[in-house]
PDB file of C-alpha atoms in Angstrom:
ATOM      1  CA  ALA A   1      84.862  20.212 -96.768  1.00 72.00           C
ATOM      2  CA  GLN A   2      81.886  18.049 -95.230  1.00 80.00           C
ATOM      3  CA  SER A   3      82.251  15.523 -92.557  1.00 88.00           C
ATOM      4  CA  VAL A   4      79.534  13.195 -90.539  1.00 92.00           C
ATOM      5  CA  THR A   5      79.239  12.130 -87.589  1.00 95.00           C
ATOM      6  CA  GLN A   6      77.246   9.672 -85.886  1.00 95.00           C
ATOM      7  CA  LEU A   7      76.850   9.926 -82.388  1.00 96.00           C
ATOM      8  CA  ASP A   8      76.862   5.960 -81.112  1.00 95.00           C
ATOM      9  CA  SER A   9      78.566   2.971 -82.337  1.00 93.00           C
ATOM     10  CA  HIS A  10      76.245   0.954 -81.091  1.00 96.00           C
ATOM     11  CA  VAL A  11      72.245   1.287 -80.046  1.00 98.00           C
ATOM     12  CA  SER A  12      70.352  -1.545 -78.633  1.00 98.00           C
ATOM     13  CA  VAL A  13      66.559  -1.385 -77.752  1.00 97.00           C
ATOM     14  CA  SER A  14      63.953  -3.880 -77.043  1.00 97.00           C
ATOM     15  CA  GLU A  15      60.967  -4.631 -79.818  1.00 97.00           C
ATOM     16  CA  GLY A  16      58.228  -2.487 -79.623  1.00 97.00           C
ATOM     17  CA  THR A  17      60.219   0.742 -78.461  1.00 97.00           C
ATOM     18  CA  PRO A  18      61.149   3.766 -80.521  1.00 98.00           C
ATOM     19  CA  VAL A  19      64.361   4.210 -81.923  1.00 98.00           C
ATOM     20  CA  LEU A  20      66.486   7.143 -82.419  1.00 98.00           C
ATOM     21  CA  LEU A  21      69.771   6.948 -84.544  1.00 98.00           C
ATOM     22  CA  ARG A  22      71.914  10.228 -84.666  1.00 98.00           C
ATOM     23  CA  CYS A  23      73.810  12.556 -86.800  1.00 97.00           C
ATOM     24  CA  ASN A  24      75.474  15.625 -87.054  1.00 96.00           C
ATOM     25  CA  TYR A  25      76.555  16.832 -90.434  1.00 93.00           C
ATOM     26  CA  SER A  26      78.686  19.641 -91.603  1.00 88.00           C
ATOM     27  CA  SER A  27      79.227  20.830 -95.162  1.00 79.00           C
ATOM     28  CA  SER A  28      80.406  23.757 -96.841  1.00 71.00           C
ATOM     29  CA  TYR A  29      77.054  23.694 -98.871  1.00 71.00           C
ATOM     30  CA  SER A  30      73.616  23.243 -98.971  1.00 74.00           C
ATOM     31  CA  PRO A  31      73.927  19.288 -98.351  1.00 81.00           C
ATOM     32  CA  SER A  32      71.498  16.365 -99.244  1.00 85.00           C
ATOM     33  CA  LEU A  33      71.761  13.436 -96.294  1.00 90.00           C
ATOM     34  CA  PHE A  34      70.850  10.461 -96.835  1.00 92.00           C
ATOM     35  CA  TRP A  35      70.156   7.164 -94.516  1.00 96.00           C
ATOM     36  CA  TYR A  36      71.441   3.689 -95.515  1.00 95.00           C
ATOM     37  CA  VAL A  37      70.963   0.466 -93.882  1.00 95.00           C
ATOM     38  CA  GLN A  38      73.187  -2.604 -94.292  1.00 92.00           C
ATOM     39  CA  HIS A  39      72.515  -5.729 -92.761  1.00 91.00           C
ATOM     40  CA  PRO A  40      74.971  -8.826 -92.716  1.00 85.00           C
ATOM     41  CA  ASN A  41      76.813  -9.488 -95.972  1.00 79.00           C
ATOM     42  CA  LYS A  42      74.116  -7.204 -97.704  1.00 82.00           C
ATOM     43  CA  GLY A  43      74.906  -4.115 -99.732  1.00 84.00           C
ATOM     44  CA  LEU A  44      73.654  -0.604 -98.722  1.00 89.00           C
ATOM     45  CA  GLN A  45      69.936   0.096 -98.524  1.00 90.00           C
ATOM     46  CA  LEU A  46      68.458   3.198 -99.260  1.00 90.00           C
ATOM     47  CA  LEU A  47      65.941   4.354 -96.060  1.00 95.00           C
ATOM     48  CA  LEU A  48      65.369   7.951 -96.973  1.00 93.00           C
ATOM     49  CA  LYS A  49      67.118  11.273 -98.146  1.00 90.00           C
ATOM     50  CA  TYR A  50      66.596  14.931 -97.437  1.00 89.00           C
ATOM     51  CA  THR A  51      66.994  17.061-100.590  1.00 79.00           C
ATOM     52  CA  SER A  52      66.150  20.632 -99.662  1.00 74.00           C
ATOM     53  CA  ALA A  53      62.245  19.810-100.110  1.00 74.00           C
ATOM     54  CA  ALA A  54      60.520  19.303 -96.637  1.00 83.00           C
ATOM     55  CA  THR A  55      62.239  19.011 -93.762  1.00 88.00           C
ATOM     56  CA  LEU A  56      60.767  15.913 -92.206  1.00 93.00           C
ATOM     57  CA  VAL A  57      61.403  13.190 -94.267  1.00 94.00           C
ATOM     58  CA  LYS A  58      59.210   9.873 -94.303  1.00 95.00           C
ATOM     59  CA  GLY A  59      61.403   6.709 -95.628  1.00 94.00           C
ATOM     60  CA  ILE A  60      60.779   3.149 -95.906  1.00 93.00           C
ATOM     61  CA  ASN A  61      60.033   0.623 -93.085  1.00 93.00           C
ATOM     62  CA  GLY A  62      58.108   3.240 -90.874  1.00 96.00           C
ATOM     63  CA  PHE A  63      61.836   5.043 -90.343  1.00 97.00           C
ATOM     64  CA  GLU A  64      61.600   9.119 -90.291  1.00 97.00           C
ATOM     65  CA  ALA A  65      64.285  12.089 -89.996  1.00 97.00           C
ATOM     66  CA  GLU A  66      63.853  15.614 -89.212  1.00 94.00           C
ATOM     67  CA  PHE A  67      66.496  17.959 -91.285  1.00 92.00           C
ATOM     68  CA  LYS A  68      67.790  20.636 -87.848  1.00 92.00           C
ATOM     69  CA  LYS A  69      69.613  23.149 -89.710  1.00 88.00           C
ATOM     70  CA  SER A  70      70.545  25.113 -86.667  1.00 90.00           C
ATOM     71  CA  GLU A  71      71.432  22.079 -85.018  1.00 92.00           C
ATOM     72  CA  THR A  72      72.816  21.062 -88.029  1.00 92.00           C
ATOM     73  CA  SER A  73      71.426  17.037 -87.052  1.00 95.00           C
ATOM     74  CA  PHE A  74      69.780  14.636 -89.726  1.00 96.00           C
ATOM     75  CA  HIS A  75      68.906  12.226 -86.126  1.00 97.00           C
ATOM     76  CA  LEU A  76      66.526   9.018 -87.751  1.00 98.00           C
ATOM     77  CA  THR A  77      64.002   7.966 -85.867  1.00 98.00           C
ATOM     78  CA  LYS A  78      61.001   4.825 -85.579  1.00 98.00           C
ATOM     79  CA  PRO A  79      58.053   4.679 -83.189  1.00 97.00           C
ATOM     80  CA  SER A  80      58.396   1.237 -82.718  1.00 97.00           C
ATOM     81  CA  ALA A  81      61.919  -0.935 -82.767  1.00 97.00           C
ATOM     82  CA  HIS A  82      61.054  -4.646 -84.994  1.00 96.00           C
ATOM     83  CA  MET A  83      63.533  -7.354 -84.700  1.00 96.00           C
ATOM     84  CA  SER A  84      64.241  -6.773 -88.595  1.00 95.00           C
ATOM     85  CA  ASP A  85      65.420  -3.122 -88.262  1.00 96.00           C
ATOM     86  CA  ALA A  86      68.742  -5.080 -86.502  1.00 96.00           C
ATOM     87  CA  ALA A  87      71.073  -3.989 -88.806  1.00 96.00           C
ATOM     88  CA  GLU A  88      73.905  -1.216 -89.069  1.00 94.00           C
ATOM     89  CA  TYR A  89      72.834   1.995 -90.500  1.00 96.00           C
ATOM     90  CA  PHE A  90      74.797   4.642 -92.015  1.00 94.00           C
ATOM     91  CA  CYS A  91      74.230   8.380 -92.713  1.00 95.00           C
ATOM     92  CA  VAL A  92      75.423  10.238 -95.872  1.00 92.00           C
ATOM     93  CA  VAL A  93      76.182  13.566 -96.522  1.00 89.00           C
ATOM     94  CA  ARG A  94      76.425  14.944-100.433  1.00 81.00           C
ATOM     95  CA  PRO A  95      76.702  18.642-101.157  1.00 72.00           C
ATOM     96  CA  THR A  96      74.726  20.021-103.295  1.00 65.00           C
ATOM     97  CA  GLY A  97      75.103  23.682-105.391  1.00 57.00           C
ATOM     98  CA  ALA A  98      78.417  22.605-105.450  1.00 52.00           C
ATOM     99  CA  GLY A  99      80.223  23.233-109.250  1.00 52.00           C
ATOM    100  CA  GLY A 100      82.719  20.917-110.437  1.00 52.00           C
ATOM    101  CA  THR A 101      84.033  17.329-109.101  1.00 53.00           C
ATOM    102  CA  SER A 102      82.208  17.970-105.347  1.00 56.00           C
ATOM    103  CA  TYR A 103      78.754  17.606-107.014  1.00 54.00           C
ATOM    104  CA  GLY A 104      78.834  13.679-106.770  1.00 58.00           C
ATOM    105  CA  LYS A 105      81.034  13.237-103.452  1.00 71.00           C
ATOM    106  CA  LEU A 106      79.389  11.184-100.594  1.00 79.00           C
ATOM    107  CA  THR A 107      80.720  11.278 -97.032  1.00 85.00           C
ATOM    108  CA  PHE A 108      79.733   8.399 -94.468  1.00 89.00           C
ATOM    109  CA  GLY A 109      79.597   8.162 -91.002  1.00 92.00           C
ATOM    110  CA  GLN A 110      80.824   5.625 -89.268  1.00 91.00           C
ATOM    111  CA  GLY A 111      77.874   3.361 -88.945  1.00 92.00           C
ATOM    112  CA  THR A 112      75.317   2.569 -85.984  1.00 95.00           C
ATOM    113  CA  ILE A 113      74.518  -0.945 -85.125  1.00 95.00           C
ATOM    114  CA  LEU A 114      71.377  -1.544 -84.353  1.00 97.00           C
ATOM    115  CA  THR A 115      70.347  -4.465 -81.800  1.00 97.00           C
ATOM    116  CA  VAL A 116      66.979  -5.130 -81.537  1.00 97.00           C
ATOM    117  CA  HIS A 117      65.953  -7.910 -78.433  1.00 96.00           C
ATOM    118  CA  PRO A 118      62.747  -9.484 -77.489  1.00 94.00           C
TER     119      PRO A 118
ATOM    120  CA  ASP B   1      64.463  -1.740-110.634  1.00 68.00           C
ATOM    121  CA  VAL B   2      68.095  -0.255-110.941  1.00 68.00           C
ATOM    122  CA  LYS B   3      70.909  -2.921-110.727  1.00 86.00           C
ATOM    123  CA  VAL B   4      74.761  -2.105-109.845  1.00 93.00           C
ATOM    124  CA  THR B   5      76.623  -5.329-110.331  1.00 94.00           C
ATOM    125  CA  GLN B   6      79.895  -5.987-108.590  1.00 95.00           C
ATOM    126  CA  SER B   7      80.490  -9.597-110.744  1.00 89.00           C
ATOM    127  CA  SER B   8      82.755 -11.053-107.638  1.00 89.00           C
ATOM    128  CA  ARG B   9      81.415 -11.343-104.622  1.00 90.00           C
ATOM    129  CA  TYR B  10      84.108 -13.296-103.232  1.00 94.00           C
ATOM    130  CA  LEU B  11      87.531 -13.052-103.545  1.00 95.00           C
ATOM    131  CA  VAL B  12      91.308 -14.666-102.554  1.00 97.00           C
ATOM    132  CA  LYS B  13      94.664 -13.502-103.629  1.00 97.00           C
ATOM    133  CA  ARG B  14      98.168 -13.429-102.732  1.00 97.00           C
ATOM    134  CA  THR B  15     100.321 -10.863-101.914  1.00 98.00           C
ATOM    135  CA  GLY B  16     101.486  -9.098-104.780  1.00 97.00           C
ATOM    136  CA  GLU B  17      98.955  -9.985-107.261  1.00 97.00           C
ATOM    137  CA  LYS B  18      96.791  -7.308-109.645  1.00 97.00           C
ATOM    138  CA  VAL B  19      93.604  -7.515-108.525  1.00 97.00           C
ATOM    139  CA  PHE B  20      90.566  -6.733-110.698  1.00 97.00           C
ATOM    140  CA  LEU B  21      86.994  -5.561-109.481  1.00 97.00           C
ATOM    141  CA  GLU B  22      84.780  -5.013-111.899  1.00 97.00           C
ATOM    142  CA  CYS B  23      81.051  -3.186-111.116  1.00 97.00           C
ATOM    143  CA  VAL B  24      78.072  -2.847-114.000  1.00 97.00           C
ATOM    144  CA  GLN B  25      75.177  -0.623-113.791  1.00 96.00           C
ATOM    145  CA  ASP B  26      72.269  -0.487-115.757  1.00 93.00           C
ATOM    146  CA  MET B  27      70.687   3.389-115.358  1.00 91.00           C
ATOM    147  CA  ASP B  28      73.323   5.132-117.301  1.00 93.00           C
ATOM    148  CA  HIS B  29      74.675   6.917-114.621  1.00 92.00           C
ATOM    149  CA  GLU B  30      77.362   9.519-114.682  1.00 91.00           C
ATOM    150  CA  ASN B  31      78.689   9.021-111.591  1.00 90.00           C
ATOM    151  CA  MET B  32      80.700   5.734-110.570  1.00 93.00           C
ATOM    152  CA  PHE B  33      82.193   5.393-106.666  1.00 93.00           C
ATOM    153  CA  TRP B  34      84.123   3.027-105.510  1.00 95.00           C
ATOM    154  CA  TYR B  35      84.783   2.470-101.519  1.00 93.00           C
ATOM    155  CA  ARG B  36      85.719   0.010 -99.089  1.00 94.00           C
ATOM    156  CA  GLN B  37      84.283  -0.885 -95.794  1.00 91.00           C
ATOM    157  CA  ASP B  38      86.295  -1.736 -92.293  1.00 91.00           C
ATOM    158  CA  PRO B  39      85.139  -2.445 -89.426  1.00 84.00           C
ATOM    159  CA  GLY B  40      84.848   0.624 -87.144  1.00 79.00           C
ATOM    160  CA  LEU B  41      86.128   2.771 -89.808  1.00 83.00           C
ATOM    161  CA  GLY B  42      82.649   2.562 -91.820  1.00 81.00           C
ATOM    162  CA  LEU B  43      83.050   3.661 -95.842  1.00 85.00           C
ATOM    163  CA  ARG B  44      85.961   5.355 -97.039  1.00 89.00           C
ATOM    164  CA  LEU B  45      85.820   6.710-100.653  1.00 89.00           C
ATOM    165  CA  ILE B  46      88.550   5.505-103.135  1.00 93.00           C
ATOM    166  CA  TYR B  47      87.923   7.022-106.487  1.00 93.00           C
ATOM    167  CA  PHE B  48      84.918   8.422-108.325  1.00 90.00           C
ATOM    168  CA  SER B  49      84.338   8.911-111.943  1.00 92.00           C
ATOM    169  CA  TYR B  50      81.920  11.567-112.661  1.00 89.00           C
ATOM    170  CA  ASP B  51      81.912  10.756-116.894  1.00 91.00           C
ATOM    171  CA  VAL B  52      83.961   8.196-119.018  1.00 94.00           C
ATOM    172  CA  LYS B  53      87.599   8.385-118.807  1.00 92.00           C
ATOM    173  CA  MET B  54      87.451  11.212-115.581  1.00 92.00           C
ATOM    174  CA  LYS B  55      88.168  10.229-112.255  1.00 92.00           C
ATOM    175  CA  GLU B  56      88.953  11.925-109.093  1.00 90.00           C
ATOM    176  CA  LYS B  57      90.794  10.761-106.590  1.00 91.00           C
ATOM    177  CA  GLY B  58      89.341   9.986-103.017  1.00 88.00           C
ATOM    178  CA  ASP B  59      89.987   9.921 -99.508  1.00 86.00           C
ATOM    179  CA  ILE B  60      92.114   6.441 -99.843  1.00 93.00           C
ATOM    180  CA  PRO B  61      93.257   6.188-103.729  1.00 95.00           C
ATOM    181  CA  GLU B  62      96.826   5.382-102.381  1.00 96.00           C
ATOM    182  CA  GLY B  63      97.531   1.316-103.712  1.00 96.00           C
ATOM    183  CA  TYR B  64      94.108   1.663-106.198  1.00 97.00           C
ATOM    184  CA  SER B  65      93.669   2.516-109.547  1.00 97.00           C
ATOM    185  CA  VAL B  66      90.460   2.951-111.779  1.00 97.00           C
ATOM    186  CA  SER B  67      89.071   2.490-115.189  1.00 97.00           C
ATOM    187  CA  ARG B  68      85.419   4.213-116.957  1.00 97.00           C
ATOM    188  CA  GLU B  69      86.425   3.175-120.770  1.00 96.00           C
ATOM    189  CA  LYS B  70      82.550   2.886-120.861  1.00 96.00           C
ATOM    190  CA  LYS B  71      79.637   4.750-118.701  1.00 96.00           C
ATOM    191  CA  GLU B  72      78.508   1.431-117.830  1.00 96.00           C
ATOM    192  CA  ARG B  73      81.515   0.452-116.394  1.00 97.00           C
ATOM    193  CA  PHE B  74      83.740   1.189-113.583  1.00 97.00           C
ATOM    194  CA  SER B  75      86.687  -1.275-112.699  1.00 97.00           C
ATOM    195  CA  LEU B  76      88.875  -0.916-109.542  1.00 98.00           C
ATOM    196  CA  ILE B  77      93.206  -2.635-109.734  1.00 98.00           C
ATOM    197  CA  LEU B  78      95.063  -3.162-107.058  1.00 97.00           C
ATOM    198  CA  GLU B  79      98.410  -3.007-108.989  1.00 94.00           C
ATOM    199  CA  SER B  80      99.946  -5.375-106.268  1.00 97.00           C
ATOM    200  CA  ALA B  81      98.030  -6.994-103.810  1.00 97.00           C
ATOM    201  CA  SER B  82      98.831  -6.366-100.201  1.00 97.00           C
ATOM    202  CA  THR B  83      96.970  -8.036 -96.886  1.00 97.00           C
ATOM    203  CA  ASN B  84      96.112  -4.508 -95.389  1.00 96.00           C
ATOM    204  CA  GLN B  85      93.804  -4.350 -98.657  1.00 98.00           C
ATOM    205  CA  THR B  86      91.597  -7.005 -97.356  1.00 97.00           C
ATOM    206  CA  SER B  87      88.660  -5.620 -96.710  1.00 97.00           C
ATOM    207  CA  MET B  88      84.698  -5.596 -98.488  1.00 94.00           C
ATOM    208  CA  TYR B  89      84.791  -3.304-101.440  1.00 96.00           C
ATOM    209  CA  LEU B  90      81.053  -1.332-102.756  1.00 94.00           C
ATOM    210  CA  CYS B  91      80.415   0.311-106.092  1.00 95.00           C
ATOM    211  CA  ALA B  92      78.258   2.406-106.314  1.00 92.00           C
ATOM    212  CA  SER B  93      75.678   5.008-109.074  1.00 92.00           C
ATOM    213  CA  SER B  94      74.011   7.605-109.308  1.00 87.00           C
ATOM    214  CA  PHE B  95      73.422  10.727-111.345  1.00 85.00           C
ATOM    215  CA  THR B  96      74.152  13.824-110.163  1.00 75.00           C
ATOM    216  CA  GLY B  97      72.173  15.077-107.388  1.00 68.00           C
ATOM    217  CA  ASN B  98      69.789  12.606-107.418  1.00 74.00           C
ATOM    218  CA  THR B  99      69.616   8.636-105.167  1.00 80.00           C
ATOM    219  CA  ILE B 100      72.680   6.639-105.372  1.00 83.00           C
ATOM    220  CA  TYR B 101      72.495   2.927-106.056  1.00 89.00           C
ATOM    221  CA  PHE B 102      75.054   0.359-104.039  1.00 91.00           C
ATOM    222  CA  GLY B 103      75.748  -3.375-105.398  1.00 92.00           C
ATOM    223  CA  GLU B 104      75.923  -5.913-103.403  1.00 90.00           C
ATOM    224  CA  GLY B 105      79.966  -5.261-102.276  1.00 93.00           C
ATOM    225  CA  SER B 106      82.972  -7.816-103.084  1.00 95.00           C
ATOM    226  CA  TRP B 107      84.913  -9.490-100.211  1.00 94.00           C
ATOM    227  CA  LEU B 108      88.887  -9.376-101.162  1.00 97.00           C
ATOM    228  CA  THR B 109      90.797 -11.707 -98.941  1.00 97.00           C
ATOM    229  CA  VAL B 110      94.674 -10.799 -99.779  1.00 97.00           C
ATOM    230  CA  VAL B 111      96.776 -13.932 -97.967  1.00 97.00           C
TER     231      VAL B 111
END
């Protein structure tokens, strides 16, 4: 079984300040982890993914995330927020190394809404 | 560019109607998924398919069925729509172990 917990439903920052969106996961198998962003009335866009290579993963638009197995965390960060970063962010886990139909299943966190103030 | 196309973006249906939501992907992905997205609940998996004619129930399959007769097309069917099925529906596809691509979503309102 696998699960994802996004620790904050809303995060509010000022433009130019750092962003931290927190995600904890549990998985019976070695997981692949993703962060997606969704702007209003749009589909989901992949920001970055971790698939058991480097633990620090760089994504698009200046975002990065660090996989910490000991803490079962995959927090998303950005050094300096931009107004265009305002959106909802989803942390996603899928099992890797598992056999059968579980291989393609995704589990989503509840989402974190990021607000950026001028 | 990969495209996952949901042909209907906005639908309004009456209670009891049969509803079809269609999804097509152009990358020969073996995996396809249907989710629904509701405020405060995030995305929840309805069904997924790992091959033609193969399907597996997700977390909330009740009231839904699916069809995958061709690899590129995955249909979600609401046999008798109800108001609690008003939601946004997202289709996605992927190769196993690879990036998951999403469509733009279909907003369904059942009145």
